Every structure is written in C-alpha cells, then in structure tokens.
Amino acid sequence: MLNKSRYLLALTILLTLSGCAALDKMAGLPVNEGNGYAIEHERKIYGGGVHIEYRDPELLENEIRTQMENRMASESELQDALDRIPEGGRIFVHYEATTVEAANTEWLEYVLFKDGEEVYRRKGKDQIAEVPTSYSGGIGFWWNIDAIDLRQPIKVPFKFIVISNLKDQRDTFTISRP
C-alpha cells in the first residue's frame, strides 16, 4: 500500500511539474505549438476550444525548402515560394465546436497586439468544418483550421486574441521566447 501511495504521489508531482500539454499531445489532443516559442493561453472559449500554432519565417523557409526539394522543384519555383513567406510568420488557429455550424471560423475574429497596441485585425474565413474527432470522449467536436499571415515583421513577445462572436468569449495567447 505504501508503494502505491508513493507511486501516486510521484505521478501527481510529475504531472504538476511537466504540465499536461505533453500528455495531451501523446493522447492526440490539440495543444498550442510554439515551435521554439512559449505560448501562454488564457482560455475563455468553452464548448470546444481554440489552440494555436506559431511558425516564424525561418521555420516556414525550412519547411518550404524541404517540400520543394522533395518535389524536385526548379530554382525559380523555390524562389517564388520563398518570396511568399510572410515577414512576421504565420499563425494557425485550430478551432473546435460541438456543431458543424459553430465550428465555422467565420464566427471568429483575430486581433494581434504588440506593446499594448493593436497592429492587426481580421475576421475568420467562411469555411465548413471537418468531421468530428474521436478523442473527445464520445462528444465528437467538429474542427477547423484558419491561417493568419503576419505580413509585417513582429518581435516577441506579442499577444494574439481569438474572439468568438458566436459565444461572446475570447481566448488570449501570449507568444514569447521560452
């Protein structure tokens, strides 16, 4: 009995110290992906959820070079693709909701703040959601992804806010260096 208690205590401490993001990822649950950047998430949108992924221009360039090499693209095709990389990187918004209509990203609005000043805002695109996921304990969330190109260079830290105009709620993400 004592060994079992120690095991449970050790497991509790491990989960507390490491956070649940790694376990969520292992279980196939969505997590915020900073790709070398820390992302703090102040969650307010419930009945589904929002997670983001930030890819800076360097990561996007590496991905494009790998894709173009695999395709055996010409040098001009590679250069055209590299020229389209947004200077501030790209944020992917992963959105889930309980109905196909609610998971349409047209209900969302994205706002970027740097040093407390709004520098970017746009509404989500009208996109039909994808079929429900199976990991959600039988609930089956409909899901969608929207990509936001940051056309101007931006330095961390910055805030990215996802507003749900359907639910009158918002999630705030702070992207910074770890």
PDB file of C-alpha atoms in Angstrom:
ATOM      1  CA  MET A   1       0.000   0.000   0.000  1.00  0.00           C
ATOM      2  CA  LEU A   2       2.868   2.372   0.795  1.00  0.00           C
ATOM      3  CA  ASN A   3       4.468   1.783  -2.621  1.00  0.00           C
ATOM      4  CA  LYS A   4       1.173   2.532  -4.352  1.00  0.00           C
ATOM      5  CA  SER A   5       0.847   5.789  -2.395  1.00  0.00           C
ATOM      6  CA  ARG A   6       4.394   6.802  -3.306  1.00  0.00           C
ATOM      7  CA  TYR A   7       3.717   5.969  -6.946  1.00  0.00           C
ATOM      8  CA  LEU A   8       0.577   8.130  -6.986  1.00  0.00           C
ATOM      9  CA  LEU A   9       2.390  10.982  -5.242  1.00  0.00           C
ATOM     10  CA  ALA A  10       5.281  10.801  -7.718  1.00  0.00           C
ATOM     11  CA  LEU A  11       2.851  10.728 -10.649  1.00  0.00           C
ATOM     12  CA  THR A  12       0.973  13.747  -9.282  1.00  0.00           C
ATOM     13  CA  ILE A  13       4.193  15.720  -8.849  1.00  0.00           C
ATOM     14  CA  LEU A  14       5.363  14.757 -12.342  1.00  0.00           C
ATOM     15  CA  LEU A  15       2.103  15.886 -13.933  1.00  0.00           C
ATOM     16  CA  THR A  16       2.137  19.128 -11.980  1.00  0.00           C
ATOM     17  CA  LEU A  17       5.715  19.977 -12.910  1.00  0.00           C
ATOM     18  CA  SER A  18       5.560  18.932 -16.551  1.00  0.00           C
ATOM     19  CA  GLY A  19       2.089  20.252 -17.285  1.00  0.00           C
ATOM     20  CA  CYS A  20      -0.481  18.333 -19.226  1.00  0.00           C
ATOM     21  CA  ALA A  21       0.453  19.573 -22.709  1.00  0.00           C
ATOM     22  CA  ALA A  22       2.880  16.716 -23.314  1.00  0.00           C
ATOM     23  CA  LEU A  23       0.291  14.183 -22.206  1.00  0.00           C
ATOM     24  CA  ASP A  24      -2.375  15.855 -24.331  1.00  0.00           C
ATOM     25  CA  LYS A  25      -0.096  15.642 -27.351  1.00  0.00           C
ATOM     26  CA  MET A  26       0.635  11.954 -26.696  1.00  0.00           C
ATOM     27  CA  ALA A  27      -3.108  11.316 -26.461  1.00  0.00           C
ATOM     28  CA  GLY A  28      -3.722  13.130 -29.749  1.00  0.00           C
ATOM     29  CA  LEU A  29      -5.374  16.120 -28.099  1.00  0.00           C
ATOM     30  CA  PRO A  30      -4.676  19.569 -29.576  1.00  0.00           C
ATOM     31  CA  VAL A  31      -2.053  21.690 -27.851  1.00  0.00           C
ATOM     32  CA  ASN A  32      -0.503  25.075 -28.547  1.00  0.00           C
ATOM     33  CA  GLU A  33       2.603  24.649 -30.703  1.00  0.00           C
ATOM     34  CA  GLY A  34       5.169  27.410 -30.313  1.00  0.00           C
ATOM     35  CA  ASN A  35       7.854  25.740 -32.434  1.00  0.00           C
ATOM     36  CA  GLY A  36      10.554  27.119 -30.155  1.00  0.00           C
ATOM     37  CA  TYR A  37       8.351  29.876 -28.706  1.00  0.00           C
ATOM     38  CA  ALA A  38       6.466  29.730 -25.425  1.00  0.00           C
ATOM     39  CA  ILE A  39       2.708  30.218 -25.706  1.00  0.00           C
ATOM     40  CA  GLU A  40       0.650  31.216 -22.669  1.00  0.00           C
ATOM     41  CA  HIS A  41      -3.050  30.524 -23.114  1.00  0.00           C
ATOM     42  CA  GLU A  42      -5.774  32.335 -21.170  1.00  0.00           C
ATOM     43  CA  ARG A  43      -8.764  30.187 -22.034  1.00  0.00           C
ATOM     44  CA  LYS A  44     -12.282  31.621 -22.087  1.00  0.00           C
ATOM     45  CA  ILE A  45     -13.943  29.868 -25.059  1.00  0.00           C
ATOM     46  CA  TYR A  46     -15.586  26.653 -23.880  1.00  0.00           C
ATOM     47  CA  GLY A  47     -17.806  24.067 -25.558  1.00  0.00           C
ATOM     48  CA  GLY A  48     -14.957  23.208 -27.901  1.00  0.00           C
ATOM     49  CA  GLY A  49     -11.736  25.089 -27.905  1.00  0.00           C
ATOM     50  CA  VAL A  50      -9.037  27.121 -29.587  1.00  0.00           C
ATOM     51  CA  HIS A  51      -5.381  26.211 -29.930  1.00  0.00           C
ATOM     52  CA  ILE A  52      -2.767  27.995 -31.982  1.00  0.00           C
ATOM     53  CA  GLU A  53       0.472  27.176 -33.704  1.00  0.00           C
ATOM     54  CA  TYR A  54       3.060  29.867 -34.460  1.00  0.00           C
ATOM     55  CA  ARG A  55       5.611  29.395 -37.223  1.00  0.00           C
ATOM     56  CA  ASP A  56       8.227  32.102 -37.629  1.00  0.00           C
ATOM     57  CA  PRO A  57       9.658  32.963 -41.084  1.00  0.00           C
ATOM     58  CA  GLU A  58      12.745  30.795 -40.507  1.00  0.00           C
ATOM     59  CA  LEU A  59      10.660  27.691 -39.807  1.00  0.00           C
ATOM     60  CA  LEU A  60       8.425  28.427 -42.813  1.00  0.00           C
ATOM     61  CA  GLU A  61      11.516  28.757 -45.021  1.00  0.00           C
ATOM     62  CA  ASN A  62      12.881  25.405 -43.809  1.00  0.00           C
ATOM     63  CA  GLU A  63       9.521  23.734 -44.481  1.00  0.00           C
ATOM     64  CA  ILE A  64       9.315  25.192 -47.988  1.00  0.00           C
ATOM     65  CA  ARG A  65      12.885  24.177 -48.835  1.00  0.00           C
ATOM     66  CA  THR A  66      12.128  20.606 -47.714  1.00  0.00           C
ATOM     67  CA  GLN A  67       8.860  20.493 -49.689  1.00  0.00           C
ATOM     68  CA  MET A  68      10.457  21.917 -52.835  1.00  0.00           C
ATOM     69  CA  GLU A  69      13.418  19.571 -52.609  1.00  0.00           C
ATOM     70  CA  ASN A  70      11.018  16.637 -52.311  1.00  0.00           C
ATOM     71  CA  ARG A  71       9.094  17.882 -55.371  1.00  0.00           C
ATOM     72  CA  MET A  72      12.368  18.422 -57.255  1.00  0.00           C
ATOM     73  CA  ALA A  73      11.207  21.974 -57.964  1.00  0.00           C
ATOM     74  CA  SER A  74      13.234  24.354 -60.092  1.00  0.00           C
ATOM     75  CA  GLU A  75      15.231  27.170 -58.528  1.00  0.00           C
ATOM     76  CA  SER A  76      12.676  29.719 -59.781  1.00  0.00           C
ATOM     77  CA  GLU A  77       9.778  27.745 -58.215  1.00  0.00           C
ATOM     78  CA  LEU A  78      11.697  27.625 -54.940  1.00  0.00           C
ATOM     79  CA  GLN A  79      12.377  31.358 -55.064  1.00  0.00           C
ATOM     80  CA  ASP A  80       8.708  32.131 -55.845  1.00  0.00           C
ATOM     81  CA  ALA A  81       7.622  30.085 -52.819  1.00  0.00           C
ATOM     82  CA  LEU A  82      10.229  31.720 -50.567  1.00  0.00           C
ATOM     83  CA  ASP A  83       9.117  35.186 -51.712  1.00  0.00           C
ATOM     84  CA  ARG A  84       5.590  34.436 -50.457  1.00  0.00           C
ATOM     85  CA  ILE A  85       6.691  33.794 -46.855  1.00  0.00           C
ATOM     86  CA  PRO A  86       5.015  36.396 -44.612  1.00  0.00           C
ATOM     87  CA  GLU A  87       7.627  38.591 -42.893  1.00  0.00           C
ATOM     88  CA  GLY A  88       6.128  38.059 -39.429  1.00  0.00           C
ATOM     89  CA  GLY A  89       5.442  34.345 -39.838  1.00  0.00           C
ATOM     90  CA  ARG A  90       2.130  32.522 -39.751  1.00  0.00           C
ATOM     91  CA  ILE A  91      -0.324  31.626 -37.007  1.00  0.00           C
ATOM     92  CA  PHE A  92      -2.562  28.595 -37.446  1.00  0.00           C
ATOM     93  CA  VAL A  93      -5.785  28.695 -35.440  1.00  0.00           C
ATOM     94  CA  HIS A  94      -7.178  25.237 -34.618  1.00  0.00           C
ATOM     95  CA  TYR A  95     -10.827  25.601 -33.618  1.00  0.00           C
ATOM     96  CA  GLU A  96     -13.298  23.016 -32.304  1.00  0.00           C
ATOM     97  CA  ALA A  97     -17.010  23.226 -31.541  1.00  0.00           C
ATOM     98  CA  THR A  98     -19.896  20.855 -30.875  1.00  0.00           C
ATOM     99  CA  THR A  99     -21.796  21.576 -34.122  1.00  0.00           C
ATOM    100  CA  VAL A 100     -20.736  21.941 -37.748  1.00  0.00           C
ATOM    101  CA  GLU A 101     -22.166  25.468 -37.893  1.00  0.00           C
ATOM    102  CA  ALA A 102     -20.436  26.629 -34.716  1.00  0.00           C
ATOM    103  CA  ALA A 103     -17.050  25.303 -35.916  1.00  0.00           C
ATOM    104  CA  ASN A 104     -17.095  27.584 -38.959  1.00  0.00           C
ATOM    105  CA  THR A 105     -14.256  30.070 -38.481  1.00  0.00           C
ATOM    106  CA  GLU A 106     -16.453  32.870 -39.855  1.00  0.00           C
ATOM    107  CA  TRP A 107     -17.600  33.313 -36.233  1.00  0.00           C
ATOM    108  CA  LEU A 108     -14.047  34.143 -35.152  1.00  0.00           C
ATOM    109  CA  GLU A 109     -12.096  37.368 -35.203  1.00  0.00           C
ATOM    110  CA  TYR A 110      -8.324  37.622 -34.767  1.00  0.00           C
ATOM    111  CA  VAL A 111      -6.511  40.552 -33.167  1.00  0.00           C
ATOM    112  CA  LEU A 112      -2.753  40.960 -32.729  1.00  0.00           C
ATOM    113  CA  PHE A 113      -1.322  43.315 -30.102  1.00  0.00           C
ATOM    114  CA  LYS A 114       2.281  44.443 -29.784  1.00  0.00           C
ATOM    115  CA  ASP A 115       3.256  46.580 -26.782  1.00  0.00           C
ATOM    116  CA  GLY A 116      -0.427  47.087 -25.954  1.00  0.00           C
ATOM    117  CA  GLU A 117      -1.237  48.483 -29.409  1.00  0.00           C
ATOM    118  CA  GLU A 118      -3.452  46.742 -31.950  1.00  0.00           C
ATOM    119  CA  VAL A 119      -1.399  46.059 -35.091  1.00  0.00           C
ATOM    120  CA  TYR A 120      -3.604  43.574 -36.953  1.00  0.00           C
ATOM    121  CA  ARG A 121      -7.252  42.501 -37.078  1.00  0.00           C
ATOM    122  CA  ARG A 122      -9.302  40.319 -39.391  1.00  0.00           C
ATOM    123  CA  LYS A 123     -12.395  38.140 -39.356  1.00  0.00           C
ATOM    124  CA  GLY A 124     -12.222  34.379 -39.785  1.00  0.00           C
ATOM    125  CA  LYS A 125     -12.918  32.821 -43.164  1.00  0.00           C
ATOM    126  CA  ASP A 126     -16.238  31.195 -44.048  1.00  0.00           C
ATOM    127  CA  GLN A 127     -15.119  27.551 -44.017  1.00  0.00           C
ATOM    128  CA  ILE A 128     -17.208  24.436 -43.495  1.00  0.00           C
ATOM    129  CA  ALA A 129     -15.881  22.432 -40.551  1.00  0.00           C
ATOM    130  CA  GLU A 130     -14.307  18.993 -40.789  1.00  0.00           C
ATOM    131  CA  VAL A 131     -15.900  15.828 -39.382  1.00  0.00           C
ATOM    132  CA  PRO A 132     -15.854  15.296 -35.609  1.00  0.00           C
ATOM    133  CA  THR A 133     -12.801  13.996 -33.846  1.00  0.00           C
ATOM    134  CA  SER A 134     -12.946  10.748 -31.917  1.00  0.00           C
ATOM    135  CA  TYR A 135     -10.632  11.550 -28.974  1.00  0.00           C
ATOM    136  CA  SER A 136     -13.107  13.767 -27.153  1.00  0.00           C
ATOM    137  CA  GLY A 137     -14.696  11.035 -25.069  1.00  0.00           C
ATOM    138  CA  GLY A 138     -17.590  10.465 -27.428  1.00  0.00           C
ATOM    139  CA  ILE A 139     -18.568  14.120 -27.745  1.00  0.00           C
ATOM    140  CA  GLY A 140     -17.089  14.430 -31.219  1.00  0.00           C
ATOM    141  CA  PHE A 141     -16.012  18.016 -31.830  1.00  0.00           C
ATOM    142  CA  TRP A 142     -16.250  19.461 -35.325  1.00  0.00           C
ATOM    143  CA  TRP A 143     -12.969  21.178 -36.198  1.00  0.00           C
ATOM    144  CA  ASN A 144     -11.475  23.801 -38.459  1.00  0.00           C
ATOM    145  CA  ILE A 145      -8.130  25.481 -39.158  1.00  0.00           C
ATOM    146  CA  ASP A 146      -7.521  29.062 -40.257  1.00  0.00           C
ATOM    147  CA  ALA A 147      -4.122  30.511 -41.221  1.00  0.00           C
ATOM    148  CA  ILE A 148      -3.182  34.100 -40.447  1.00  0.00           C
ATOM    149  CA  ASP A 149      -0.221  35.514 -42.356  1.00  0.00           C
ATOM    150  CA  LEU A 150       1.620  38.213 -40.422  1.00  0.00           C
ATOM    151  CA  ARG A 151       2.734  40.427 -43.328  1.00  0.00           C
ATOM    152  CA  GLN A 152       4.811  42.788 -41.163  1.00  0.00           C
ATOM    153  CA  PRO A 153       7.821  41.691 -39.097  1.00  0.00           C
ATOM    154  CA  ILE A 154       6.984  41.226 -35.428  1.00  0.00           C
ATOM    155  CA  LYS A 155       9.175  40.654 -32.408  1.00  0.00           C
ATOM    156  CA  VAL A 156       8.205  38.617 -29.387  1.00  0.00           C
ATOM    157  CA  PRO A 157       6.511  38.915 -27.028  1.00  0.00           C
ATOM    158  CA  PHE A 158       3.143  39.697 -28.609  1.00  0.00           C
ATOM    159  CA  LYS A 159      -0.494  38.893 -27.850  1.00  0.00           C
ATOM    160  CA  PHE A 160      -2.829  37.115 -30.236  1.00  0.00           C
ATOM    161  CA  ILE A 161      -6.519  37.163 -29.357  1.00  0.00           C
ATOM    162  CA  VAL A 162      -9.178  34.886 -30.821  1.00  0.00           C
ATOM    163  CA  ILE A 163     -12.683  36.294 -30.370  1.00  0.00           C
ATOM    164  CA  SER A 164     -15.751  34.082 -30.744  1.00  0.00           C
ATOM    165  CA  ASN A 165     -18.530  36.382 -31.939  1.00  0.00           C
ATOM    166  CA  LEU A 166     -20.935  33.435 -31.656  1.00  0.00           C
ATOM    167  CA  LYS A 167     -20.232  32.837 -27.956  1.00  0.00           C
ATOM    168  CA  ASP A 168     -19.200  36.383 -26.971  1.00  0.00           C
ATOM    169  CA  GLN A 169     -15.988  34.999 -25.481  1.00  0.00           C
ATOM    170  CA  ARG A 170     -12.293  35.248 -26.283  1.00  0.00           C
ATOM    171  CA  ASP A 171      -9.035  33.405 -25.742  1.00  0.00           C
ATOM    172  CA  THR A 172      -5.783  35.323 -25.303  1.00  0.00           C
ATOM    173  CA  PHE A 173      -2.412  33.878 -26.293  1.00  0.00           C
ATOM    174  CA  THR A 174       0.950  35.426 -25.429  1.00  0.00           C
ATOM    175  CA  ILE A 175       3.748  34.289 -27.729  1.00  0.00           C
ATOM    176  CA  SER A 176       7.272  34.769 -26.364  1.00  0.00           C
ATOM    177  CA  ARG A 177      10.700  33.184 -26.289  1.00  0.00           C
ATOM    178  CA  PRO A 178      10.934  30.326 -23.798  1.00  0.00           C
TER     179      PRO A 178
END
